[in-house]
CSV table of C-alpha atoms in Angstrom, one decimal:
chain,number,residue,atom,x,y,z
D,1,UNK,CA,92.9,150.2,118.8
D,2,UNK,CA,89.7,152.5,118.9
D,3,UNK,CA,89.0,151.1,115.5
D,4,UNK,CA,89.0,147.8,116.4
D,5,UNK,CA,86.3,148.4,119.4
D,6,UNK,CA,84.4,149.8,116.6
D,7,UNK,CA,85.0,146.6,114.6
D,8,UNK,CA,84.3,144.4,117.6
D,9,UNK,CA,81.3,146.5,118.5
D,10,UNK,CA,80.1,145.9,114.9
D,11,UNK,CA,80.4,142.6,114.9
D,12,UNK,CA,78.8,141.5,117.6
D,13,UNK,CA,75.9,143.9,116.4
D,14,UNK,CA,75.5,142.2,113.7
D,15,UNK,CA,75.8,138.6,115.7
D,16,UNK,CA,72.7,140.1,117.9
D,17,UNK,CA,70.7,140.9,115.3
D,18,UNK,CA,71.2,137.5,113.3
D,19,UNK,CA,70.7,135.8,116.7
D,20,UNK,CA,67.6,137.9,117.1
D,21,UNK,CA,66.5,137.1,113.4
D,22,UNK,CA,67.1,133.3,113.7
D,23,UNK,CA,64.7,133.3,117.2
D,24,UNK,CA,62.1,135.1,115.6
D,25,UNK,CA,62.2,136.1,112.0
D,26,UNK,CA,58.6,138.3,111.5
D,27,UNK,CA,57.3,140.3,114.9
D,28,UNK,CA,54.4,138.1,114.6
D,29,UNK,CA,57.2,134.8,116.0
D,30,UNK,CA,58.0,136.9,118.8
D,31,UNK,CA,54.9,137.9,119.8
D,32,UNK,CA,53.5,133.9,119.5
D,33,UNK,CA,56.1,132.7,121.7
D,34,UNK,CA,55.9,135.0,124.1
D,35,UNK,CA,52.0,134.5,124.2
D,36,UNK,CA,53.0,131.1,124.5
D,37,UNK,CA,55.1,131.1,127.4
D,38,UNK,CA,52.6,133.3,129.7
D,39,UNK,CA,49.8,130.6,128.3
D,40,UNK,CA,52.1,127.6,130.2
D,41,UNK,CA,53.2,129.7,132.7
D,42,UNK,CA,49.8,130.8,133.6
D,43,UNK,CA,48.9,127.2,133.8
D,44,UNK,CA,51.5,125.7,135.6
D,45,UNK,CA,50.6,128.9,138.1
D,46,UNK,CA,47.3,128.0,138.1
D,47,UNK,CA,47.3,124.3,139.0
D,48,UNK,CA,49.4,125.1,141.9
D,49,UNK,CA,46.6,127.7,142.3
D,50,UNK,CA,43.7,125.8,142.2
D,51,UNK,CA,45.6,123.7,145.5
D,52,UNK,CA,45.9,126.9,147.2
D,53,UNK,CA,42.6,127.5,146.6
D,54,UNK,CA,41.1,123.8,147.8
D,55,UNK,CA,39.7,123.4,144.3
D,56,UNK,CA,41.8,120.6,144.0
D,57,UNK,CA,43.5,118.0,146.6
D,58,UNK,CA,47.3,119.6,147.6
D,59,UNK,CA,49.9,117.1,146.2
D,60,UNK,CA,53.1,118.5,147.2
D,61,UNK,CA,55.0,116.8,144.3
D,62,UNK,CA,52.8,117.8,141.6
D,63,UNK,CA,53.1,121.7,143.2
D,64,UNK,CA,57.1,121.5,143.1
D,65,UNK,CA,56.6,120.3,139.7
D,66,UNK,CA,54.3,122.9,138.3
D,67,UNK,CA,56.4,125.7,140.5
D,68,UNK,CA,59.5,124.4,138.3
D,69,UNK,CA,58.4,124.9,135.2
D,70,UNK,CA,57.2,128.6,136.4
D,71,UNK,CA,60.6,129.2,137.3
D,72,UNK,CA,61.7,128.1,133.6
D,73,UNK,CA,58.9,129.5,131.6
D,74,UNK,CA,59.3,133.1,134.1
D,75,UNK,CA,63.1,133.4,132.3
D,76,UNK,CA,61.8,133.3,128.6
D,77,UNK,CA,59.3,135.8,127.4
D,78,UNK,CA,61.1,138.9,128.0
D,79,UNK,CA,63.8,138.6,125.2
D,80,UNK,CA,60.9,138.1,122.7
D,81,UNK,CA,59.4,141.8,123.0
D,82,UNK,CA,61.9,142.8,120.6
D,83,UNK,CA,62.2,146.0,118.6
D,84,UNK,CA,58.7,146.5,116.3
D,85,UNK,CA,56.9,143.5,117.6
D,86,UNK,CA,54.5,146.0,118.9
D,87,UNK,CA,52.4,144.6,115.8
D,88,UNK,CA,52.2,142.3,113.6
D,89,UNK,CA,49.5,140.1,115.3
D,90,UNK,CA,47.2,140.8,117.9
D,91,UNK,CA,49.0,141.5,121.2
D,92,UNK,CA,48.2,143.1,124.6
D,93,UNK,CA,51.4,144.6,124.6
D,94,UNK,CA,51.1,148.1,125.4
D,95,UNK,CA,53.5,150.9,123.3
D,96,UNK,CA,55.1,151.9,126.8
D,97,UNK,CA,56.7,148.4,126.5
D,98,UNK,CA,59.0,149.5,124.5
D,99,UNK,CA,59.4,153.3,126.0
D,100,UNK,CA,59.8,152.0,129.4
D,101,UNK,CA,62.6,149.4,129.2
D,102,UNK,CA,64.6,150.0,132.1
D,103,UNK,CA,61.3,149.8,134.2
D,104,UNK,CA,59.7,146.5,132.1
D,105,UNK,CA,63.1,144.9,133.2
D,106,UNK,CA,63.2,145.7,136.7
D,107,UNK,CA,59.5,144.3,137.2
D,108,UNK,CA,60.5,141.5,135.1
D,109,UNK,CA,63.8,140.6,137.5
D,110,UNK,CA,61.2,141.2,140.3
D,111,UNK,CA,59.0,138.6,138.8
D,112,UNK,CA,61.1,136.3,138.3
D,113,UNK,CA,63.0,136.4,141.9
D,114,UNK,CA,59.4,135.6,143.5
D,115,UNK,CA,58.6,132.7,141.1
D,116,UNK,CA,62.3,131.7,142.7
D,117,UNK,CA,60.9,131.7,146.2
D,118,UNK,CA,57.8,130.4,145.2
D,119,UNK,CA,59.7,127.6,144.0
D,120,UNK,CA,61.6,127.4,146.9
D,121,UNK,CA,58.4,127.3,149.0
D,122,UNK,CA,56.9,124.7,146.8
D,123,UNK,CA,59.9,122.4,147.6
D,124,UNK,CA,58.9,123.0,151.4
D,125,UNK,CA,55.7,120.9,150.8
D,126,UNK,CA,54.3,123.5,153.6
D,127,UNK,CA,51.0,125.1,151.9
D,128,UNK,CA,50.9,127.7,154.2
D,129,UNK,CA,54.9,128.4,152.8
D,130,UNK,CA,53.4,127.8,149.0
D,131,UNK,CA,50.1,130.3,149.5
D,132,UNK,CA,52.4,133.6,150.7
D,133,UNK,CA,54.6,133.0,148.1
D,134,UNK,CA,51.8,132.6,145.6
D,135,UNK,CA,49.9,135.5,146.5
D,136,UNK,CA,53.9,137.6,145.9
D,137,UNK,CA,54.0,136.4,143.1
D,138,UNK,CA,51.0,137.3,141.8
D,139,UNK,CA,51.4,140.6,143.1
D,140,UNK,CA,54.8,140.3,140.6
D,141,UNK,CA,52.7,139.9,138.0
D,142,UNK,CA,49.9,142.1,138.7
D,143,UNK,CA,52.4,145.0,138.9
D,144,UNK,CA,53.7,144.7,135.1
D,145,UNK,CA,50.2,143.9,133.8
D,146,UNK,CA,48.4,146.8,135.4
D,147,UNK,CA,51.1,149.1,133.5
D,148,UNK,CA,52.2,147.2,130.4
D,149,UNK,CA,49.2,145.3,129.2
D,150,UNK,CA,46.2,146.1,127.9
D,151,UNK,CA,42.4,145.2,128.7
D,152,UNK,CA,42.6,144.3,125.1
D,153,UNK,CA,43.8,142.4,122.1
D,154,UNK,CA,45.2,144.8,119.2
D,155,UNK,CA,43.2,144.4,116.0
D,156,UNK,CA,46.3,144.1,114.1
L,1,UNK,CA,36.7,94.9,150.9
L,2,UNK,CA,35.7,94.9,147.4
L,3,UNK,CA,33.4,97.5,148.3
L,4,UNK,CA,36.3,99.7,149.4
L,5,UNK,CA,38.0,99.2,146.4
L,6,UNK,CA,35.5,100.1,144.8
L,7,UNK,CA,34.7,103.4,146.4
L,8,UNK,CA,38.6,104.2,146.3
L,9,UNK,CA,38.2,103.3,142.2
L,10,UNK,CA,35.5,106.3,142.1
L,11,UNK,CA,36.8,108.4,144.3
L,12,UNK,CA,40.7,108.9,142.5
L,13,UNK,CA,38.2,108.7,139.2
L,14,UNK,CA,36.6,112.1,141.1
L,15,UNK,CA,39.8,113.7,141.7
L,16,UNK,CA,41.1,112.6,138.3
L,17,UNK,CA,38.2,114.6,136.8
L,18,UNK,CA,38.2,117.6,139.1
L,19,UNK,CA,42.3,118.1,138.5
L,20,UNK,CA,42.1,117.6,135.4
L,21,UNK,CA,39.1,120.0,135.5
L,22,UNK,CA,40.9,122.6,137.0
L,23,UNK,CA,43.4,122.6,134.9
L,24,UNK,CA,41.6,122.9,131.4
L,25,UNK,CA,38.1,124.4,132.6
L,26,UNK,CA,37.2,124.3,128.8
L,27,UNK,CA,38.1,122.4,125.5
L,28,UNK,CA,39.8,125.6,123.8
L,29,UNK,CA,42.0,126.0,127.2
L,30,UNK,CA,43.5,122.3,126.2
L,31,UNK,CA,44.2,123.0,122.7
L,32,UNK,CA,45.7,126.6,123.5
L,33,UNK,CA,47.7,125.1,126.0
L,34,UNK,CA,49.3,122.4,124.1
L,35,UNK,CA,49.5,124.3,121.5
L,36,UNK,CA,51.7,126.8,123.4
L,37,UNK,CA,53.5,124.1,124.9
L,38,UNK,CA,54.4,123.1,121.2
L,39,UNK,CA,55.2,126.7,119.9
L,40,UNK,CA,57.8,127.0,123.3
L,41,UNK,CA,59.1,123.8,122.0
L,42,UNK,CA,59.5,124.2,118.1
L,43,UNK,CA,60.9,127.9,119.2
L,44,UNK,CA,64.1,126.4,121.8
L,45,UNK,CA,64.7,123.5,119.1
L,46,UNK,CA,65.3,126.1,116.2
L,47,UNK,CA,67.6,128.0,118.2
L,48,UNK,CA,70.0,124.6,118.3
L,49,UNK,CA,69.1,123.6,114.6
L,50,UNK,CA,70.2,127.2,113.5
L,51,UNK,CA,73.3,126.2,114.8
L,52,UNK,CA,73.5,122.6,113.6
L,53,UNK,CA,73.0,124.4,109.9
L,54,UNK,CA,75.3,127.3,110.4
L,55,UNK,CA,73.1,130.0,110.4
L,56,UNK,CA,73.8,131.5,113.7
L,57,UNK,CA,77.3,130.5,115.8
L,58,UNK,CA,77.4,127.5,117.6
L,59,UNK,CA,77.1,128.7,121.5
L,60,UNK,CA,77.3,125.3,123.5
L,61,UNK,CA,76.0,127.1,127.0
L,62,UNK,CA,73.0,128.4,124.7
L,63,UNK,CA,72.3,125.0,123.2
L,64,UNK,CA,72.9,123.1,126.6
L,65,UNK,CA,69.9,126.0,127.8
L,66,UNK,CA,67.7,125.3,125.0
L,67,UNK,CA,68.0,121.5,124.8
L,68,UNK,CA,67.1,121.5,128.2
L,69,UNK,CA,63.8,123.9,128.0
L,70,UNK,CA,62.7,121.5,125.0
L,71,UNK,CA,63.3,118.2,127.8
L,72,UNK,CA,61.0,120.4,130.0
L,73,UNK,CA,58.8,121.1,127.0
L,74,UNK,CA,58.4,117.5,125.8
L,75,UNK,CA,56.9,116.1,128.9
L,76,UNK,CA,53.9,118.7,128.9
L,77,UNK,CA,51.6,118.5,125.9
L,78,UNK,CA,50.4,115.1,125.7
L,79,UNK,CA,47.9,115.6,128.9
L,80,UNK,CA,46.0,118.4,126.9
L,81,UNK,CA,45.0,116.4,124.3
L,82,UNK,CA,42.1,115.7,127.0
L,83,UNK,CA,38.3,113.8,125.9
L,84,UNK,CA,36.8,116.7,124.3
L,85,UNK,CA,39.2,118.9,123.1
L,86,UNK,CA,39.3,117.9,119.1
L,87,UNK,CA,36.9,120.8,119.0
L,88,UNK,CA,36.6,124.0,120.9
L,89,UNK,CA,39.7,125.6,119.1
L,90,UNK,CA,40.8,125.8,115.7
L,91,UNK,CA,43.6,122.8,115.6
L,92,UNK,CA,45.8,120.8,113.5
L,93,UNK,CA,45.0,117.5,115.8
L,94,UNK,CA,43.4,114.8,113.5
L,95,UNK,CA,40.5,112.5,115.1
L,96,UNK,CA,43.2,109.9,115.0
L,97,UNK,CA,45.1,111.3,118.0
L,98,UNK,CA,42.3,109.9,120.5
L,99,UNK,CA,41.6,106.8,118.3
L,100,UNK,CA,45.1,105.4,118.8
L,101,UNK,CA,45.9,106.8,122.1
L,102,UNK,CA,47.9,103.7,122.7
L,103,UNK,CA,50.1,104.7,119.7
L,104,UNK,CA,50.1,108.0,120.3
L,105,UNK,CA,51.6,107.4,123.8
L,106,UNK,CA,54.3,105.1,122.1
L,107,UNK,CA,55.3,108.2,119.3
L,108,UNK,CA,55.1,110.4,122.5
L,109,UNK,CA,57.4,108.4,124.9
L,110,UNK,CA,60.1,107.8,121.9
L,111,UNK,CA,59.7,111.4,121.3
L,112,UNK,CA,60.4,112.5,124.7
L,113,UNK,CA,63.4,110.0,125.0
L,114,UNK,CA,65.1,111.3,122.3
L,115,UNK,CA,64.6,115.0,124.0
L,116,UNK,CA,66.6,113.4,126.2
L,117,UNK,CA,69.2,112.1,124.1
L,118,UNK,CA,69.3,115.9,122.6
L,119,UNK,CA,69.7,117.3,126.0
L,120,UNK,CA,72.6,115.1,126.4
L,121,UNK,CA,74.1,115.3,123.3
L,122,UNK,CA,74.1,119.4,124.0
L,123,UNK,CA,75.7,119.0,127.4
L,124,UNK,CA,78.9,117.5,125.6
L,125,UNK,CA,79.2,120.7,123.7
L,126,UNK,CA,80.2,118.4,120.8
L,127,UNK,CA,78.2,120.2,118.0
L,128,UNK,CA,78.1,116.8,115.9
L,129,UNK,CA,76.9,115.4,118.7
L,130,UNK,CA,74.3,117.8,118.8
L,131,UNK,CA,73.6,117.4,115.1
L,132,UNK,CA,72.8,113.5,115.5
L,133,UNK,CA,70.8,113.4,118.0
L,134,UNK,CA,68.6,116.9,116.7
L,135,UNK,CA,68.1,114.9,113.9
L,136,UNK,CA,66.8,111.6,115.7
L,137,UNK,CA,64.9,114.3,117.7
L,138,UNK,CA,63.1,115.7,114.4
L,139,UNK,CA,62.0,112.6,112.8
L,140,UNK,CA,60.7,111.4,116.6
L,141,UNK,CA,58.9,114.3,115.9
L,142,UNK,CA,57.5,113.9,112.2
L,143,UNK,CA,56.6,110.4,113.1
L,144,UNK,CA,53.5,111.7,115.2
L,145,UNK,CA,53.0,114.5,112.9
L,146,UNK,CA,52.7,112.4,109.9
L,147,UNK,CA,49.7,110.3,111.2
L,148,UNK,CA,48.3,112.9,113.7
L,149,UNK,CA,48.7,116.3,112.4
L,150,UNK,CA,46.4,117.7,109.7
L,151,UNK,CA,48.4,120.5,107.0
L,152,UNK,CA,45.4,123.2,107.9
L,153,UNK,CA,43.9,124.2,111.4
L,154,UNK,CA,40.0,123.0,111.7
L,155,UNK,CA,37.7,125.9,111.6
L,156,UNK,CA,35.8,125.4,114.8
């Protein structure tokens, strides 16, 4: 029996790992995706943004919209700061990353609960509902980037 | 009343501008944001073609999740490829694309249609299914890339 938990255990190593390799086969994948996702998610954030703001005209369907595709893009990058995609392009991604796991996680999930409700919010078509739940999550944000990411892009 | 149409005419043109303004403040925001758009894309597509060719195990919740991220995906890019933004960024977009915007909206609808089609075949959990319509999905795909993509970035 205890051998094959070792066998299982193996195997679905090894089905992780080729899972892994398939998403992203050189560090450098991982770390262009994940780039990529905080690029549309920054957008989407920031259209919605720019209403909160008065920059631009508030269309409540356009903010539910945008507030959507936070909610998808929020789910995504976290899987693709895998093992030794510290390098292999240039990245703000600081080392601690990768030391602090259990904490990176818990900010993510905190994260991605407030893009939830800010979500929810947009749905309200209340801006008042949409600005509170902006500026939370944007405090989400700002709490992983003031310990996880850098000023600046790695050279490498 | 002509006059008011008129004035309403230049007024949405205003708010046009300003929105679409706000949400690429420069040329080089357009192309990094469609091209992000494009790298989430190409990355959640893999995921279900490693599948369709064996290389990782067919997991019809995961392809149902990615099919769906590359639906979300499809719709986004096409508004980046903004008056301007052929230059600002190094990027594979030929002159062509704003030549033949009418055909370029065509490719772009059939490709987005057939990310539905994908997205549907997925939910069936029917991995032939899935293979069909990936494949109608890829050469929705190549049709714009064939006219509109150029093999090397542009240096600017």
């Amino acid at each position: 029996m205890k051998r094959l938990i070792v066998t299982a255990v193996a195997v679905f190593g090894a089905l992780a790992s080729l899972s892994a390799h398939a998403q992203f086969q050189k560090p450098e994948d991982a770390i262009k995706y994940r780039q990529s996702v905080f690029t549309v998610m920054a957008n989407h954030l920031g259209r919605v943004g720019a209403m909160a703001q008065g920059r631009v005209p508030f269309d409540a369907k356009a903010a539910a919209d945008n507030a959507a595709i936070v909610v998808t893009m929020s789910k995504l990058p976290f899987a693709a700061f895998v093992e030794g995609s510290d390098k292999g392009a240039p990245t703000r991604a600081k080392p601690e990353v990768w030391k602090d796991q259990a904490k990176v996680k818990d900010l993510a999930g905190k994260m991605q609960a407030e893009a939830e409700k800010f979500e929810a919010a947009a749905k309200t078509g209340n801006l008042d509902n949409i600005k509170t739940a902006l500026g939370s999550l944007g405090q989400a944000c700002k709490a992983c980037h003031d310990d996880y990411r850098a000023e600046k892009y790695s050279s490498n």
